[in-house]
Structure formats: C-alpha cells, structure tokens
XYZ file of C-alpha atoms in Angstrom:
360
model
C 17.439 20.771 5.943
C 13.748 20.165 5.885
C 12.368 18.121 2.920
C 8.749 17.509 2.138
C 8.098 14.361 0.019
C 4.808 14.315 -1.870
C 3.596 10.956 -2.866
C 0.202 9.419 -3.668
C 0.516 6.219 -5.845
C 2.039 2.785 -5.594
C 5.048 3.468 -7.735
C 5.893 6.517 -5.716
C 5.778 4.633 -2.443
C 8.441 2.257 -3.801
C 10.579 5.188 -4.894
C 10.138 6.861 -1.522
C 11.299 3.856 0.529
C 15.080 4.043 -0.145
C 15.101 7.868 0.056
C 13.140 7.847 3.385
C 15.630 5.235 4.677
C 18.624 7.489 3.867
C 16.942 10.550 5.273
C 16.096 8.646 8.485
C 19.815 8.111 9.069
C 20.632 11.752 8.587
C 20.312 14.941 10.476
C 17.603 16.224 8.137
C 13.885 16.514 8.774
C 11.725 14.636 6.454
C 7.926 15.213 6.196
C 5.866 12.719 4.106
C 2.657 14.004 2.582
C 0.325 11.352 1.111
C -2.174 12.781 -1.327
C -4.489 9.753 -1.151
C -4.451 9.301 -4.987
C -4.179 5.597 -4.290
C -6.267 4.793 -1.237
C -6.857 0.971 -1.534
C -5.034 -0.716 1.363
C -3.207 -2.972 -1.085
C -1.877 -0.055 -3.014
C -1.120 2.209 -0.114
C -0.972 1.106 3.551
C 0.626 -2.290 2.615
C 3.419 -0.551 0.897
C 4.248 1.801 3.805
C 4.241 -1.256 6.245
C 5.956 -3.684 3.903
C 8.755 -1.261 2.915
C 9.127 0.163 6.454
C 8.381 3.777 5.334
C 7.593 6.250 8.113
C 3.841 7.012 8.401
C 2.842 10.063 6.453
C 2.423 13.209 8.534
C -0.494 14.211 6.361
C -2.974 12.202 4.237
C -4.962 14.500 1.933
C -7.426 11.769 1.038
C -8.289 13.049 -2.410
C -9.398 9.753 -3.802
C -10.362 9.061 -7.426
C -11.542 11.717 -9.927
C -10.811 12.978 -13.451
C -7.340 14.144 -14.110
C -8.250 17.898 -13.800
C -10.433 17.520 -10.696
C -7.900 15.260 -8.902
C -4.858 17.472 -9.716
C -6.892 20.609 -8.719
C -7.972 18.966 -5.447
C -4.410 17.991 -4.499
C -3.139 21.493 -5.421
C -5.746 23.241 -3.190
C -5.157 20.853 -0.264
C -1.288 21.233 -0.476
C -1.109 25.083 -0.293
C -1.859 25.320 3.495
C 0.404 22.277 4.209
C 3.447 23.808 2.542
C 2.676 27.222 3.956
C 2.643 25.650 7.522
C 5.744 23.321 7.041
C 7.952 25.927 5.291
C 10.347 23.268 3.865
C 13.759 23.988 2.293
C 12.771 21.757 -0.683
C 9.806 19.792 -1.891
C 10.589 16.417 -3.456
C 8.269 15.011 -6.096
C 8.410 11.566 -7.582
C 7.557 10.148 -11.000
C 4.682 11.178 -13.256
C 1.315 11.115 -11.506
C -1.186 13.822 -10.820
C 0.363 14.141 -7.313
C 3.686 14.855 -8.892
C 2.442 17.740 -10.995
C 0.224 19.165 -8.220
C 3.097 18.916 -5.768
C 5.388 20.815 -8.085
C 2.831 23.511 -8.849
C 1.977 24.101 -5.296
C 5.675 24.577 -4.277
C 6.433 26.739 -7.243
C 3.522 29.040 -6.454
C 4.878 29.439 -2.945
C 8.525 29.844 -4.164
C 9.746 26.682 -2.467
C 12.455 24.903 -4.363
C 11.235 21.685 -6.197
C 13.269 18.666 -6.857
C 11.931 16.047 -9.284
C 13.001 12.475 -8.763
C 12.923 10.347 -11.987
C 13.224 13.442 -14.156
C 13.809 13.297 -17.914
C 11.863 10.206 -18.811
C 9.932 10.540 -22.106
C 7.546 8.245 -24.005
C 6.899 10.982 -26.661
C 3.237 9.947 -26.546
C 1.352 13.132 -25.910
C -1.889 11.252 -25.415
C -0.526 9.918 -22.099
C -1.466 11.972 -18.899
C 1.770 10.839 -17.396
C 3.755 12.335 -20.297
C 2.159 15.749 -19.641
C 2.911 15.462 -15.899
C 6.553 14.564 -16.584
C 7.282 17.396 -19.021
C 5.381 20.100 -16.999
C 7.011 19.078 -13.718
C 10.599 18.999 -15.248
C 10.097 22.525 -16.603
C 8.789 23.695 -13.243
C 11.404 22.143 -11.017
C 14.654 23.649 -9.794
C 16.610 20.267 -9.510
C 16.112 17.458 -11.853
C 17.282 13.995 -10.608
C 17.744 11.801 -13.641
C 17.717 7.991 -13.383
C 19.607 7.207 -16.571
C 21.899 8.804 -19.112
C 19.200 8.794 -21.679
C 16.933 10.741 -19.299
C 19.807 13.204 -18.835
C 20.166 13.595 -22.613
C 16.295 14.323 -22.883
C 16.635 17.106 -20.380
C 19.585 18.685 -22.169
C 17.685 18.522 -25.440
C 14.935 20.579 -23.690
C 17.472 23.191 -22.422
C 17.452 21.851 -18.818
C 21.026 20.548 -18.580
C 22.062 23.174 -15.926
C 19.400 21.973 -13.400
C 20.037 18.210 -14.133
C 22.014 15.600 -12.052
C 22.457 11.908 -12.859
C 21.687 10.012 -9.742
C 20.668 6.513 -10.870
C 17.291 4.739 -10.275
C 16.069 4.542 -6.715
C 13.654 1.687 -7.725
C 16.798 -0.349 -8.598
C 17.964 0.261 -4.982
C 14.805 -1.125 -3.382
C 14.251 -3.835 -5.969
C 17.696 -5.357 -5.485
C 17.416 -5.100 -1.775
C 14.001 -6.940 -1.709
C 15.294 -9.523 -4.206
C 18.149 -10.476 -2.023
C 15.710 -10.663 1.025
C 13.316 -12.851 -0.909
C 15.958 -15.284 -2.205
C 17.603 -15.496 1.275
C 14.483 -15.984 3.370
C 11.633 -17.356 1.247
C 12.636 -18.019 -2.265
C 10.434 -17.133 -5.330
C 6.790 -17.193 -4.396
C 3.548 -18.425 -5.971
C 0.447 -16.172 -5.929
C -2.642 -17.742 -4.239
C -4.389 -20.322 -6.404
C -1.450 -20.912 -8.891
C 0.033 -24.328 -9.088
C 3.793 -24.979 -9.349
C 3.268 -27.774 -11.860
C 3.316 -25.496 -14.779
C 4.881 -22.113 -15.497
C 2.873 -18.819 -15.214
C 3.088 -15.329 -16.446
C 2.505 -12.320 -14.216
C 0.282 -9.605 -15.771
C -1.002 -6.131 -14.961
C -3.219 -3.944 -17.006
C -4.342 -0.443 -15.803
C -3.508 2.390 -18.253
C -6.405 4.478 -19.491
C -5.608 3.802 -23.199
C -5.971 0.043 -22.483
C -8.957 0.007 -20.093
C -11.222 2.915 -20.913
C -12.553 1.572 -24.312
C -14.633 -1.510 -23.841
C -13.512 -2.987 -27.149
C -9.817 -2.543 -26.394
C -10.122 -3.919 -22.877
C -12.088 -7.031 -24.142
C -9.484 -7.767 -26.835
C -6.534 -7.554 -24.373
C -8.340 -9.853 -21.931
C -9.088 -12.289 -24.697
C -5.411 -12.270 -25.813
C -4.289 -13.014 -22.299
C -6.870 -15.779 -21.832
C -5.794 -17.510 -25.074
C -2.163 -17.981 -23.846
C -1.151 -21.560 -23.320
C 0.256 -21.009 -19.781
C -1.324 -19.730 -16.526
C -1.642 -15.925 -16.492
C -1.831 -14.264 -13.012
C -3.523 -10.943 -13.553
C -2.935 -8.621 -10.649
C -6.026 -6.484 -10.967
C -5.682 -2.829 -10.137
C -8.850 -1.182 -8.771
C -9.056 0.775 -12.007
C -9.090 -2.468 -13.977
C -11.793 -3.907 -11.834
C -13.981 -0.844 -12.024
C -13.703 -0.587 -15.878
C -14.174 -4.416 -16.426
C -17.409 -4.182 -14.313
C -18.563 -1.098 -16.068
C -17.832 -2.632 -19.544
C -19.181 -6.053 -18.818
C -15.790 -7.624 -19.392
C -15.218 -10.982 -17.611
C -11.454 -10.909 -16.407
C -11.455 -14.492 -15.329
C -11.311 -15.797 -18.808
C -9.304 -18.804 -20.141
C -5.769 -18.913 -18.757
C -6.363 -15.933 -16.521
C -6.284 -16.235 -12.812
C -7.300 -12.942 -11.163
C -5.557 -11.724 -8.008
C -5.581 -8.351 -6.128
C -2.419 -6.298 -6.056
C 0.439 -7.768 -4.012
C 2.736 -6.045 -1.494
C 6.007 -5.117 -3.006
C 8.011 -8.016 -1.497
C 5.277 -10.480 -2.637
C 5.349 -8.942 -6.073
C 9.076 -9.364 -6.328
C 8.700 -12.927 -5.210
C 5.999 -13.517 -7.818
C 8.082 -12.070 -10.622
C 11.072 -14.165 -9.623
C 8.731 -17.268 -9.619
C 7.283 -16.413 -13.026
C 8.276 -17.355 -16.565
C 7.807 -13.780 -17.671
C 5.696 -10.622 -17.307
C 2.947 -8.941 -19.421
C 2.171 -5.361 -18.437
C 1.431 -1.811 -19.446
C 3.116 -0.512 -16.316
C 6.342 1.394 -16.523
C 7.578 0.282 -13.166
C 6.920 -3.389 -13.722
C 8.769 -3.333 -17.059
C 11.913 -2.143 -15.214
C 11.413 -4.545 -12.295
C 11.153 -7.533 -14.736
C 14.366 -6.331 -16.355
C 16.161 -6.006 -13.020
C 14.884 -9.394 -11.935
C 15.922 -10.904 -15.196
C 12.420 -11.931 -16.414
C 11.315 -11.343 -19.990
C 8.633 -8.663 -20.295
C 5.951 -8.116 -22.972
C 4.545 -4.532 -22.776
C 1.111 -3.821 -24.106
C 1.938 -0.395 -25.427
C 3.499 1.181 -28.567
C 6.342 2.968 -26.609
C 8.151 2.864 -23.407
C 9.989 5.331 -21.230
C 12.437 2.700 -20.114
C 14.035 2.120 -23.586
C 17.014 0.438 -21.971
C 14.849 -2.634 -21.264
C 14.325 -3.242 -24.985
C 17.969 -4.345 -25.423
C 18.492 -7.948 -26.502
C 14.754 -8.633 -26.335
C 14.381 -8.462 -22.532
C 11.348 -6.308 -23.158
C 9.145 -6.416 -26.322
C 6.522 -3.846 -27.234
C 3.134 -5.334 -28.450
C 0.579 -2.508 -28.966
C -2.170 -4.893 -29.948
C -1.749 -8.676 -29.534
C -5.120 -9.197 -31.230
C -3.452 -8.234 -34.560
C -0.910 -10.963 -34.242
C -1.655 -14.562 -35.350
C -2.339 -16.771 -32.343
C 0.883 -18.709 -32.353
C 2.943 -15.531 -33.020
C 1.454 -13.820 -29.905
C 1.917 -16.860 -27.770
C 5.598 -17.195 -28.889
C 6.329 -13.573 -27.955
C 4.567 -13.718 -24.541
C 6.054 -17.062 -23.567
C 9.556 -16.628 -24.992
C 12.468 -17.616 -22.789
C 14.864 -15.199 -21.177
C 17.533 -13.817 -23.504
C 20.987 -15.428 -23.303
C 22.590 -12.063 -22.715
C 22.140 -10.673 -19.110
C 20.567 -7.242 -18.619
C 22.961 -4.263 -18.444
C 23.482 -2.112 -15.415
C 21.643 0.890 -16.850
C 19.924 1.805 -13.631
C 22.802 2.310 -11.321
C 24.610 0.354 -8.489
C 21.958 0.386 -5.696
C 23.161 3.659 -4.202
C 20.829 6.043 -6.045
C 19.074 7.246 -2.844
C 22.233 8.390 -1.321
C 23.074 10.328 -4.470
C 19.576 11.913 -4.254
C 20.165 13.136 -0.691
C 23.572 14.448 -1.453
C 22.237 16.359 -4.524
C 19.474 17.845 -2.344
C 21.945 18.978 0.232
C 24.111 20.639 -2.424
C 21.195 22.328 -4.017
C 19.747 23.684 -0.738
C 23.230 24.786 0.380
C-alpha cells in the first residue's frame, strides 16, 4: 500500500508524527508532501526534527496568501505530484487549506481520500476551518473520527457508512512526549520566566481575534491586566497583525515568546498554572495534560474539554469585570480528573489498520 500524507501546518505535523511512526514499522510506502503553508522554522522544520518525522519528499513552498489564493496554489501544485506518485490513498489531516486542497486534488484524480480528524464541528460558518472540515468530509472516501461525538456529527450528515472511530492521534503523541518530559527533564520554564510565581501559557492567532485592530487590542489588554505572568507564544500571524495594527504585545503581565518545539510546548504547559488560547489543538493538549484552559472563542470543536470546567469559553474578556476575568483565567484545576475521551494512545495504529481495510 502506498500512502501520500499531505500536511502544511503545525497541528498537522503533530498528527502526522504517530502515523508516520507506525507506517515506518510497516511494509507500506509512505510519501510525505509538505505544502509549505507554515514555513517558519519554529512552526515547520523544528517539528519534523523534534518529533522524528521523516523528511518530506516534496515541499511545495506555497507560503502565505489569502485563503482562496493559498488553497488554489496548493491544489495546482499537488496535481502533478499525485499524478506522478499514483498512491493507493491520500491521507489529509485536520482542517487547514492544505487539508481541503489535498482532498480536492485527490478526488479530481480519482484517488481515494482518507480524512484524519473527521467529524469535528464548531457550527461557526464564519470560520475558514469549519468550511474546510465540512467540504473535506463530504469529499473523502474514509472518515477517521477522533471521538464518538465526531462520529455522531458524521452520521447526522449522512456519512456514517464511510466513518470509523479511531481515537485521537494527538493524544498518542501528547502522552508520549509528556512521559518523556517527566522522565528526563520535568516541566520547563520558557525563556525569561521566573519560577518564583505562577505563569499562564497563551496563544492567539485566529483571524477573528487578530484581523480587527480593536479586537486584538482588547484581547492583549485583557491578557496584560492579569495578576500573573502570561507567556504569549507569538505565532507569525499574530506578530504581523500586531505590527500592522500598531498593537504592543509586550504589555503589562505579558512576556512575548516565539513558538516552541512540541516537546518544549508540552513541558511549558506542564509547568504552567493554566492555558489561554484560541487554538483547537492547545485546548485539547491542556486537557490531556490536566491544566485548566480558557478559550478566547464562543465555541469549540472539542466539546469534551468543557466537562467539569477544564475548559471555559470566554468570547470577549473585555466585557467581564476585571476580578471576574482574572478569576476565570487563573482558576485552579478542577477536582475531577479529565475523562478518557480521546482514546488510549493507540489511535495511529487504528488509522493504519483502517487504511489497510479500505484499500483492500
């Protein structure tokens, strides 16, 4: 069996790692195509090296652009690659422009498509990621669902016959790295952060939070007003928008850091008192690592994380009174431990078995 994996962004590299490890120990041929959607070294090369992912056979180098231009560029560049490789199946991951373009390119060439992390829904049609998820699911031949709720979403859309529950591959790698960190290094502190007081780890990158100057300024101000250190891992998109809008990120309690390697990020979450984010992946990683998360959105695809207050949605902290916002963001971990909603650490093996059955 020949599988082509199409990835392009940091969360996809994390999902790719356990799948690539299982395929490396199999008789199957695995070709990795990197679209270049994320091209910053800290968001790309460091993940391949740090997670021991085989080097991509092809890097399309598409770079940044509007959603339509970027998706079109990936689609055009993939056509000759898939025509040359002639895979038995194309595997796409998550919900980025690379996901949708990979699925479309394969469908147009009548190559079977499998979608890993199928069935997630925010039900927010303003999100580009939501369109990518829905369109990819309805194009794909095999839908690899991470949770029972995702499986129910697919069934509600008439896609049950194509769907398989495999668990969450991000849980595989997150648990593996957690054990490595605890065994070898222990929880880590990001550069410039002192251990004398607690800190919160924060990310902010979604278009709805960064594209409008007023919205971005309000969110940065809310982070800066918190009574504990806030380590803001600044995605290139955030840095670009902050510069463009004249928003000073290093404000009040905020300590600005560049994105971390995956193992360093896991160590930083373990060392933190909690997480503030608009990232889907980091919400789930905080849950798996048993740190309370505050999500700067009105909805989440990972609704399981909301149980018992492990994750709390705060669409606009500026609308909360100061003490109320601080109380939410700095709340202690719940007494009840997180549930095992995301599998047992063997999702990648189930993914490969599902691909084998589908191709056969």
